[in-house]
PDB file of C-alpha atoms in Angstrom:
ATOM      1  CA  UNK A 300       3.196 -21.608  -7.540  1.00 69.00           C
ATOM      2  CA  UNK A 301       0.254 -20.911  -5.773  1.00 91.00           C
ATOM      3  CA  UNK A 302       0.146 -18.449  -2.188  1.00 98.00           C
ATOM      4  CA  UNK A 303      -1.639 -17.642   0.631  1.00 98.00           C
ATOM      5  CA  UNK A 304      -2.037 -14.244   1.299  1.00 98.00           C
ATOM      6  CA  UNK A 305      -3.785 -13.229   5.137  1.00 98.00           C
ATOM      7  CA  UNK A 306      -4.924  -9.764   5.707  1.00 98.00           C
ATOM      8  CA  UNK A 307      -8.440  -8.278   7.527  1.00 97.00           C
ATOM      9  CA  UNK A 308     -11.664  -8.554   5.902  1.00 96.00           C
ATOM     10  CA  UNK A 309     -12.907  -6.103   4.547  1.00 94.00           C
ATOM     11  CA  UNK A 310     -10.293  -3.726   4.011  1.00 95.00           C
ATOM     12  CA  UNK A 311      -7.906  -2.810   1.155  1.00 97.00           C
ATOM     13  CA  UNK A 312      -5.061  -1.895   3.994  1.00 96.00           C
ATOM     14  CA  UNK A 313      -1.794  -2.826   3.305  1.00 98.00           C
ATOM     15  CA  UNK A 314      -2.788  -5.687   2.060  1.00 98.00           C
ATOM     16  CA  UNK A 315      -3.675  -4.043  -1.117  1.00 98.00           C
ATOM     17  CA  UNK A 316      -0.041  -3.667  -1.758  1.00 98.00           C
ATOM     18  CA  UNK A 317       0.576  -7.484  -1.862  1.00 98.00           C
ATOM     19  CA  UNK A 318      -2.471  -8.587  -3.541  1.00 98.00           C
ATOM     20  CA  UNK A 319      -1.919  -5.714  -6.557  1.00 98.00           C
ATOM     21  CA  UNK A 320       1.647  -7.762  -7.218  1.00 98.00           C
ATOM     22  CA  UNK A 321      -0.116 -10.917  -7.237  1.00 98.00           C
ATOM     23  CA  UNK A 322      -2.597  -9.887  -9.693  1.00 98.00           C
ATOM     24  CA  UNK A 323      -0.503  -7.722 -11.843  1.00 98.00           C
ATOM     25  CA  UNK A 324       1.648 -11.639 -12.057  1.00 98.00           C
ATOM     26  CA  UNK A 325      -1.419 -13.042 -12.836  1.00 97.00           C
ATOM     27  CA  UNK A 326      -0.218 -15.638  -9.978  1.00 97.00           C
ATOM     28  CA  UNK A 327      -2.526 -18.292  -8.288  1.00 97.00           C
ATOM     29  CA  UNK A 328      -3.284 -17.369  -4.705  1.00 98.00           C
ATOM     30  CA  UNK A 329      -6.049 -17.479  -2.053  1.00 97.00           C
ATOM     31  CA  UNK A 330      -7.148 -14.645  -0.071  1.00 97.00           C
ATOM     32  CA  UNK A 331      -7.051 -16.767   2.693  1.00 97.00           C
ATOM     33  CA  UNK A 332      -9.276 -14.216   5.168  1.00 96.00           C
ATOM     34  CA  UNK A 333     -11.881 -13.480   2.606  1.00 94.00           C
ATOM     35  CA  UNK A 334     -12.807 -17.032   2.409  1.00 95.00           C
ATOM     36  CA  UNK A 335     -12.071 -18.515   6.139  1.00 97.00           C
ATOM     37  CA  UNK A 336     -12.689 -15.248   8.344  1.00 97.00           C
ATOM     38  CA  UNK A 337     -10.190 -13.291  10.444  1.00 97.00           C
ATOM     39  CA  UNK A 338      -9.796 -16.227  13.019  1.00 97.00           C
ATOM     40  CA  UNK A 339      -7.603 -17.877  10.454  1.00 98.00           C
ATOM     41  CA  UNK A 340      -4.938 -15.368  10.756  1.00 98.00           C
ATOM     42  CA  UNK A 341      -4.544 -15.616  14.538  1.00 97.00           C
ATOM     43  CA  UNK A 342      -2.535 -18.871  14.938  1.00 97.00           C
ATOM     44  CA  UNK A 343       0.073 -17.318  12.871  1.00 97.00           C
ATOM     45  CA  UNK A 344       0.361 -14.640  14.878  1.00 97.00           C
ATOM     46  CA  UNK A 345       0.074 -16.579  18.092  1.00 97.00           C
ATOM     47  CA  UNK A 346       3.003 -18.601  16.909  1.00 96.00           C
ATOM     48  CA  UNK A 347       0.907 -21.373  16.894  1.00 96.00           C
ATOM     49  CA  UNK A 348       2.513 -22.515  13.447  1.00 95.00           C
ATOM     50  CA  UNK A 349       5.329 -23.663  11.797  1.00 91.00           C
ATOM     51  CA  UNK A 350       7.397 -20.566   9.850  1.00 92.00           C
ATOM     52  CA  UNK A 351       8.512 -16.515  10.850  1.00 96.00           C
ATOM     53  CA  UNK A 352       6.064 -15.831  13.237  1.00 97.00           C
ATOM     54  CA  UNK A 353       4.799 -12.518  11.662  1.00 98.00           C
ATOM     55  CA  UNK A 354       3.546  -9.463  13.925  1.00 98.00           C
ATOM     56  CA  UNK A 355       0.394  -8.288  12.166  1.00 97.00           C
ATOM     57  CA  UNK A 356      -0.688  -9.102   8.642  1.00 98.00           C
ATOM     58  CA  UNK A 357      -0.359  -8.999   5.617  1.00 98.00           C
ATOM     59  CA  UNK A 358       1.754 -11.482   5.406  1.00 98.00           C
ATOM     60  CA  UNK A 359       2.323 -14.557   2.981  1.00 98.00           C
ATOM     61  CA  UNK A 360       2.947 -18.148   2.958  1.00 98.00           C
ATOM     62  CA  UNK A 361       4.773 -19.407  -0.111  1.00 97.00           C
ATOM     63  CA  UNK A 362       5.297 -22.952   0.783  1.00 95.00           C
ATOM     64  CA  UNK A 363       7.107 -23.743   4.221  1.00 94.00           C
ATOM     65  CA  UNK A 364       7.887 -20.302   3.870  1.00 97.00           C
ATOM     66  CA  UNK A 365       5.573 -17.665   6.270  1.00 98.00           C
ATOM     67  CA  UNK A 366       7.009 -14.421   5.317  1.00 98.00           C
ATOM     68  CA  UNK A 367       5.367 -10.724   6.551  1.00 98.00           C
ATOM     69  CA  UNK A 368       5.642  -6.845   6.182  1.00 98.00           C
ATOM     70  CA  UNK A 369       4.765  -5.453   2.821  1.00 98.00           C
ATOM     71  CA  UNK A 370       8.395  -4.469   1.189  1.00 98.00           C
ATOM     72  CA  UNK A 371       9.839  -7.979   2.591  1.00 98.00           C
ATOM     73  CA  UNK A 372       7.006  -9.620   0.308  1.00 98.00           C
ATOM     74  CA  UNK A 373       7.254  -7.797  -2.442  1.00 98.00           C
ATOM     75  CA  UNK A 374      11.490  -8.145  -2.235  1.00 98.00           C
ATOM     76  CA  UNK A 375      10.204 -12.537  -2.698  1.00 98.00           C
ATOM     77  CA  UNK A 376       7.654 -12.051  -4.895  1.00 98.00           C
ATOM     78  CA  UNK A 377       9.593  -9.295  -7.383  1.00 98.00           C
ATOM     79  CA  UNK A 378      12.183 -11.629  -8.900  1.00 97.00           C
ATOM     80  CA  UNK A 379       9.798 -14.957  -9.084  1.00 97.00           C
ATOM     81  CA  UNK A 380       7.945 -12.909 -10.908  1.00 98.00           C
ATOM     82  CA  UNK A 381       9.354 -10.213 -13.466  1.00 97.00           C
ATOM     83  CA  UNK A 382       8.002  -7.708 -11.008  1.00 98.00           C
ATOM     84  CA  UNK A 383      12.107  -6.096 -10.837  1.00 98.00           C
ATOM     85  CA  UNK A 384      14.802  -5.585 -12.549  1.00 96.00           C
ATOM     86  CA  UNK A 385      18.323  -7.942 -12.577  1.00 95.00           C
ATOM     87  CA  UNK A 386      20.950  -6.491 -10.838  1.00 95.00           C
ATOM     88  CA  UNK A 387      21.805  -6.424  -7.216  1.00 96.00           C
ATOM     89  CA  UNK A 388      21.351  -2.123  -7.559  1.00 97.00           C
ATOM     90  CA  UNK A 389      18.185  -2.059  -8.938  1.00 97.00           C
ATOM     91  CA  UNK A 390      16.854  -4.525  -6.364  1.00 98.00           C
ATOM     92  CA  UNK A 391      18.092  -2.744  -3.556  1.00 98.00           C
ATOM     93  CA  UNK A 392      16.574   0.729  -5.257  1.00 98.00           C
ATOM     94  CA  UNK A 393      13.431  -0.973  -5.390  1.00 98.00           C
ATOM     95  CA  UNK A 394      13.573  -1.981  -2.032  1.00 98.00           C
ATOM     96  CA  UNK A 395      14.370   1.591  -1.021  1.00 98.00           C
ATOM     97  CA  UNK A 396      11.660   2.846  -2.710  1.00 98.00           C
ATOM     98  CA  UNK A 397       9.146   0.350  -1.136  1.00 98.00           C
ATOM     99  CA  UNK A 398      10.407   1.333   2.282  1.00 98.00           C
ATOM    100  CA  UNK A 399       9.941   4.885   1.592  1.00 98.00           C
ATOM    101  CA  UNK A 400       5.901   4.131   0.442  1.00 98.00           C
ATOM    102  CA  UNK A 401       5.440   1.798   3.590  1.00 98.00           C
ATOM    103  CA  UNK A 402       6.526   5.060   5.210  1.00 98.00           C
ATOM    104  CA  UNK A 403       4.347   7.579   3.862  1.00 98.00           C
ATOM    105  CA  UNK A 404       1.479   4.739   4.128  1.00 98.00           C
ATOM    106  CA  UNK A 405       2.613   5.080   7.885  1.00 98.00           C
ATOM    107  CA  UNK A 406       1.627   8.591   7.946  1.00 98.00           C
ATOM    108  CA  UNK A 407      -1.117   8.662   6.172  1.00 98.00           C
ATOM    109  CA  UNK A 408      -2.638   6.234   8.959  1.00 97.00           C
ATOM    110  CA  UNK A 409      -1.497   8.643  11.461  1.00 97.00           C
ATOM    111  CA  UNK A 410      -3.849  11.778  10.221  1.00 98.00           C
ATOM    112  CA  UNK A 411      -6.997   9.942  11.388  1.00 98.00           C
ATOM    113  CA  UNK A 412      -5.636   8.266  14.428  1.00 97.00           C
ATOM    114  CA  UNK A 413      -2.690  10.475  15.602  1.00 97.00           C
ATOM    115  CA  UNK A 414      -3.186   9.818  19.703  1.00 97.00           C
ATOM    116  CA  UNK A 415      -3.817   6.152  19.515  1.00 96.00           C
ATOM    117  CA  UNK A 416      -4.775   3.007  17.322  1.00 93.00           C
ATOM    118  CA  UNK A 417      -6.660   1.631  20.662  1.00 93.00           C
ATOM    119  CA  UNK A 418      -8.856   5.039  20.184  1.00 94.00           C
ATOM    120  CA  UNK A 419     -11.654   5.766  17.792  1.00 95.00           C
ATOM    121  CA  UNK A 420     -11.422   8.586  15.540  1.00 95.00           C
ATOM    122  CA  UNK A 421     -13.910  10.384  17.369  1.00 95.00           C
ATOM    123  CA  UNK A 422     -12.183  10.207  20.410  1.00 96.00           C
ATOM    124  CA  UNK A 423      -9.062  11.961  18.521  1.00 97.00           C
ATOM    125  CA  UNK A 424     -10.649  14.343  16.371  1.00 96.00           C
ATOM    126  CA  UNK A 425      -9.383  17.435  17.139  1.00 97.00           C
ATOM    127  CA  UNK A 426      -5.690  16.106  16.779  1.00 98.00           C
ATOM    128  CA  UNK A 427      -6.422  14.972  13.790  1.00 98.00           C
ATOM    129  CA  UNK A 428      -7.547  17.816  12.056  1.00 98.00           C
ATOM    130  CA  UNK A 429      -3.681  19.212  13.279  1.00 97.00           C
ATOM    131  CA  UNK A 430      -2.215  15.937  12.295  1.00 98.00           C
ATOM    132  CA  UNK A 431      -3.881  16.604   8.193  1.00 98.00           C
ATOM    133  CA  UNK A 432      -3.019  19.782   8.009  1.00 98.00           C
ATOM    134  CA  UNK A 433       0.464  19.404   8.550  1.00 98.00           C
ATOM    135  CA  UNK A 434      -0.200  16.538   6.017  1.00 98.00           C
ATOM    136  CA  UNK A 435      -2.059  18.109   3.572  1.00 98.00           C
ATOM    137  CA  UNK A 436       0.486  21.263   3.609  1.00 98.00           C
ATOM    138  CA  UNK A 437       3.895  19.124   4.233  1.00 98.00           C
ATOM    139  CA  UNK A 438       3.966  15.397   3.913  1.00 98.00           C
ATOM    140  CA  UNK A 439       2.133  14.852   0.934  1.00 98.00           C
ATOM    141  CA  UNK A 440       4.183  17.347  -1.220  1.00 98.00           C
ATOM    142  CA  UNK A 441       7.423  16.121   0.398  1.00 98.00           C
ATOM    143  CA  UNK A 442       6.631  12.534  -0.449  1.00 98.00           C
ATOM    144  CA  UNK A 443       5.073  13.263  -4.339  1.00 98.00           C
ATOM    145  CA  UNK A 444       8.009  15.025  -5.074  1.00 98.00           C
ATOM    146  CA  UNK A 445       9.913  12.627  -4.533  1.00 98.00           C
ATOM    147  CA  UNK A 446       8.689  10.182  -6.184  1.00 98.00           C
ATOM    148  CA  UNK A 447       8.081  12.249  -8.954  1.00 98.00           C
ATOM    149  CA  UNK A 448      11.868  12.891  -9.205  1.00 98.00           C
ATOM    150  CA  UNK A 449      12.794   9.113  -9.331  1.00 98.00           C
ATOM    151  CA  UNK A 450      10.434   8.601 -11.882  1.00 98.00           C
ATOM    152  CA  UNK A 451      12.131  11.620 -14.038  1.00 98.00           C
ATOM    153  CA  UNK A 452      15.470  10.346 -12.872  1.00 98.00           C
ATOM    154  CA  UNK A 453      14.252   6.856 -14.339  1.00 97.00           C
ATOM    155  CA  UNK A 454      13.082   8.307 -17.535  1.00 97.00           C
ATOM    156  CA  UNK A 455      10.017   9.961 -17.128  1.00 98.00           C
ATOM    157  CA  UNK A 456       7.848   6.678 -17.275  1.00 98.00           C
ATOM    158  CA  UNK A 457       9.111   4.293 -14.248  1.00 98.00           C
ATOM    159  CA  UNK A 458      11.315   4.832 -11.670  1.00 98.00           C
ATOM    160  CA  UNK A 459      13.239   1.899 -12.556  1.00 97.00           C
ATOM    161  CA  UNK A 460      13.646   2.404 -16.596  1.00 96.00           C
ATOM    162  CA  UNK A 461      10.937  -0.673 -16.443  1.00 97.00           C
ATOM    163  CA  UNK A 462       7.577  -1.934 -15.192  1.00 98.00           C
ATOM    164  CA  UNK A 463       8.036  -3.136 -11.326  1.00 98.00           C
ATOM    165  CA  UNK A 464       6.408  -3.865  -8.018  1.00 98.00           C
ATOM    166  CA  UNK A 465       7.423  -0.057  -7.070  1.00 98.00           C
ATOM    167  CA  UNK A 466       4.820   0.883 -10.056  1.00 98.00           C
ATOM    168  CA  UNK A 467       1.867  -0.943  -8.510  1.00 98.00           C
ATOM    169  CA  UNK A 468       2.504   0.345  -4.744  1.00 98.00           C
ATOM    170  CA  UNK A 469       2.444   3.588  -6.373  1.00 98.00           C
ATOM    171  CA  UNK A 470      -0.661   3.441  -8.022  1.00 98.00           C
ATOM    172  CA  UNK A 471      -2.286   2.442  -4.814  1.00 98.00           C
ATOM    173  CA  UNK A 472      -0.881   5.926  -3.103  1.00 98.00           C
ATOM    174  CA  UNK A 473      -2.464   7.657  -5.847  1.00 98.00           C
ATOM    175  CA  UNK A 474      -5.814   5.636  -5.397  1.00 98.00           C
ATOM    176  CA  UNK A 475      -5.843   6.313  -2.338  1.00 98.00           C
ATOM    177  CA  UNK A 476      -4.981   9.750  -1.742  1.00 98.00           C
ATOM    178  CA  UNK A 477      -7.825  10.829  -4.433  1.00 98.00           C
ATOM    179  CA  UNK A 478     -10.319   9.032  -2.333  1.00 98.00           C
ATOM    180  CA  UNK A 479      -8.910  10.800   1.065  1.00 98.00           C
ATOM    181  CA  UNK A 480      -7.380  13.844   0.099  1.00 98.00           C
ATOM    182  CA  UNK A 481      -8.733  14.770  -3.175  1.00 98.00           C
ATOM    183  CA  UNK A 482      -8.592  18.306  -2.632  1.00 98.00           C
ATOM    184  CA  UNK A 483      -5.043  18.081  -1.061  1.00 98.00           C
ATOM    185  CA  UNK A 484      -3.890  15.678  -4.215  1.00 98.00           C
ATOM    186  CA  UNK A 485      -5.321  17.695  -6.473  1.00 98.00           C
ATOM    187  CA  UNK A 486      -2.945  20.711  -5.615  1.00 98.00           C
ATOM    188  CA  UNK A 487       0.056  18.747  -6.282  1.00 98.00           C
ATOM    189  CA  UNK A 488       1.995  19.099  -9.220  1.00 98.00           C
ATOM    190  CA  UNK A 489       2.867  15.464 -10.267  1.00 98.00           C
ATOM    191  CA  UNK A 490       2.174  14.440 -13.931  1.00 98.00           C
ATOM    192  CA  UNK A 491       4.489  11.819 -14.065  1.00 98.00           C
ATOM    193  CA  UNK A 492       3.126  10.216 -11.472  1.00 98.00           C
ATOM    194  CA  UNK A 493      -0.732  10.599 -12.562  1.00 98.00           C
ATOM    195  CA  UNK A 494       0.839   9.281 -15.765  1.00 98.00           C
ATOM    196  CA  UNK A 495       2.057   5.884 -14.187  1.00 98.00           C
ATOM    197  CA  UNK A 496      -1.380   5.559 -12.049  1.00 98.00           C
ATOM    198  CA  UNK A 497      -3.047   5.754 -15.339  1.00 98.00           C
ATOM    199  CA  UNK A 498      -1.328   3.391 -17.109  1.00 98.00           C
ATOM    200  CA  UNK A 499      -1.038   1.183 -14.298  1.00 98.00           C
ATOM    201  CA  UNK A 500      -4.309   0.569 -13.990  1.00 98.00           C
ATOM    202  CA  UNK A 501      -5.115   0.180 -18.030  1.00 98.00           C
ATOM    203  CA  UNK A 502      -2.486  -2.968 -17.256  1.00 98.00           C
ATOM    204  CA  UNK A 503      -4.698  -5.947 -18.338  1.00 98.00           C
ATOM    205  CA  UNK A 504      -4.755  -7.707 -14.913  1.00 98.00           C
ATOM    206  CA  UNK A 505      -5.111  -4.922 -13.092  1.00 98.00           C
ATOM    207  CA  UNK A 506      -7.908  -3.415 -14.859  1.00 98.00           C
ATOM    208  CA  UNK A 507      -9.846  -6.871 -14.552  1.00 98.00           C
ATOM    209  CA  UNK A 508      -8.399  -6.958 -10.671  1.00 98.00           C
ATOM    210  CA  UNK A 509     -10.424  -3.517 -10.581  1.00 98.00           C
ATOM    211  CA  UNK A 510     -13.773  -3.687 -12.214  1.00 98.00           C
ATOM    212  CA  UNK A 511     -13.775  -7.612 -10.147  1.00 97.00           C
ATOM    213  CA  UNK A 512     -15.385  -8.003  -6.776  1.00 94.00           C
ATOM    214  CA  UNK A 513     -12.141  -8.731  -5.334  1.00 94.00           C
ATOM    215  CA  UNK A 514     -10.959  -5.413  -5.022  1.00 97.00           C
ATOM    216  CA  UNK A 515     -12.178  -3.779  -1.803  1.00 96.00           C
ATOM    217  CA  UNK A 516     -13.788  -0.705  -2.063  1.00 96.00           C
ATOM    218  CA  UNK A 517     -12.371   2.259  -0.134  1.00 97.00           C
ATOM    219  CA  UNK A 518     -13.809   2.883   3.203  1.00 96.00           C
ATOM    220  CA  UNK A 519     -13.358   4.544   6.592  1.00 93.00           C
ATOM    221  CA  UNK A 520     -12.008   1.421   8.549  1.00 93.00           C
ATOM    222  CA  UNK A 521      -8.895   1.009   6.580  1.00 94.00           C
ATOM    223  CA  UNK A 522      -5.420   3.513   6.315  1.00 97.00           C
ATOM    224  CA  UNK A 523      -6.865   5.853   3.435  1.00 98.00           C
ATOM    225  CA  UNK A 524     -10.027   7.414   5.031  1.00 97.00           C
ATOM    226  CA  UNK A 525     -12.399  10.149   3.776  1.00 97.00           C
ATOM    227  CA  UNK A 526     -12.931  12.358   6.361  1.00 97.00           C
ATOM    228  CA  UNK A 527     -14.038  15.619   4.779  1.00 97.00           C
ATOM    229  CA  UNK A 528     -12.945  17.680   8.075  1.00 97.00           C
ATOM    230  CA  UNK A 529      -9.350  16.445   7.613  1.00 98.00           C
ATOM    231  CA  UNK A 530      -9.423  17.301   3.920  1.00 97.00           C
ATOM    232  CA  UNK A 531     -10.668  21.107   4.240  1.00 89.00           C
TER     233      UNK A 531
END
């Protein structure tokens, strides 16, 4: 089956989450932004076609089907493609756990633009540098932790006894937080979770997803931003 996944140019975003399950599932698909420009998301969100009319990307069309918001895609794309376990329990604990990353993701956007999205970051700074700290000292700890409990509660290697969307998402946290809060994430006591960063991305797809062009770099226009003021 092949998709069509529509986020922003040029950014990883949350976006990243989708497009990490579709590589890890080695599954045919067309970044359909990267190739067409931005304007090709806006009849969807217009309601200008056929399917869910989704509020902001990412979102993915599968067929007829138009579906958006990161857990909701990777709740369709999970069992099409070994990416969760069987069971009705460990579905909904995957879906739990997604929720919970969409949001921290949530509030790690919020340390660089805690006022407003219609501001820039320069127009917010000073909040900001409030909004990290409390970040840095509260939310990030809170968060690892608990993450790093489910994975010992699953084992000590996933949090779901077995490889799984969850797995990928949380790699991406990782990634992300060392490239925006590398001091802050290097404080934290999580081994379990470096563990499953590392061996996520020695995953054959996802290694060749990462040295490709196709990965986005890291930059300051999408939700993990180095700002070294917001790190100190």
């Amino acid at each position: 089956m092949s998709y069509q996944l529509y986020y922003w140019t040029g950014l990883q975003g949350r976006g990243e989450f989708v497009r990490l399950c579709l590589e890890d599932a080695g599954a045919e698909y067309a970044d359909v932004a990267q190739i067409e420009g931005d304007d090709a998301i806006m009849p969807f969100l217009n309601g200008d076609r056929e399917g869910a009319m989704p509020f902001a990307p990412p979102f993915l069309k599968s067929g007829r089907l138009v579906i958006a918001q990161v857990a909701n895609i990777l709740q369709y794309l999970g069992p099409r493609h070994g990416l969760v376990p069987e069971g009705e329990s460990k579905r909904l604990h995957a879906h739990q756990l997604e929720l919970t990353i969409t949001d921290f993701v949530a509030e790690v956007h919020d340390t660089h633009h805690p006022v407003s999205n219609e501001l820039y970051y320069e127009d917010q700074r000073d909040e900001a540098k409030k909004r990290a700290k409390d970040f840095r000292e509260h939310r990030i700890p809170k968060f690892l932790g608990y993450f790093e409990k489910s994975i010992e509660r699953g084992g000590g290697r996933f949090p779901l006894r077995e490889h799984s969307y969850v797995d990928l998402s949380l790699f991406q946290i990782m990634a992300g937080l060392e490239y925006a809060f590398p001091k802050a994430l290097a404080k934290q006591k999580v081994p379990l979770l470096r563990d499953l960063a590392k061996r996520v991305a020695d995953r054959p797809n996802i290694a060749a997803y990462l040295a490709s062009e196709r990965r986005v770099p890291f930059n300051t226009n999408g939700i993990f931003r180095h700002y070294p003021e917001l790190d100190d």
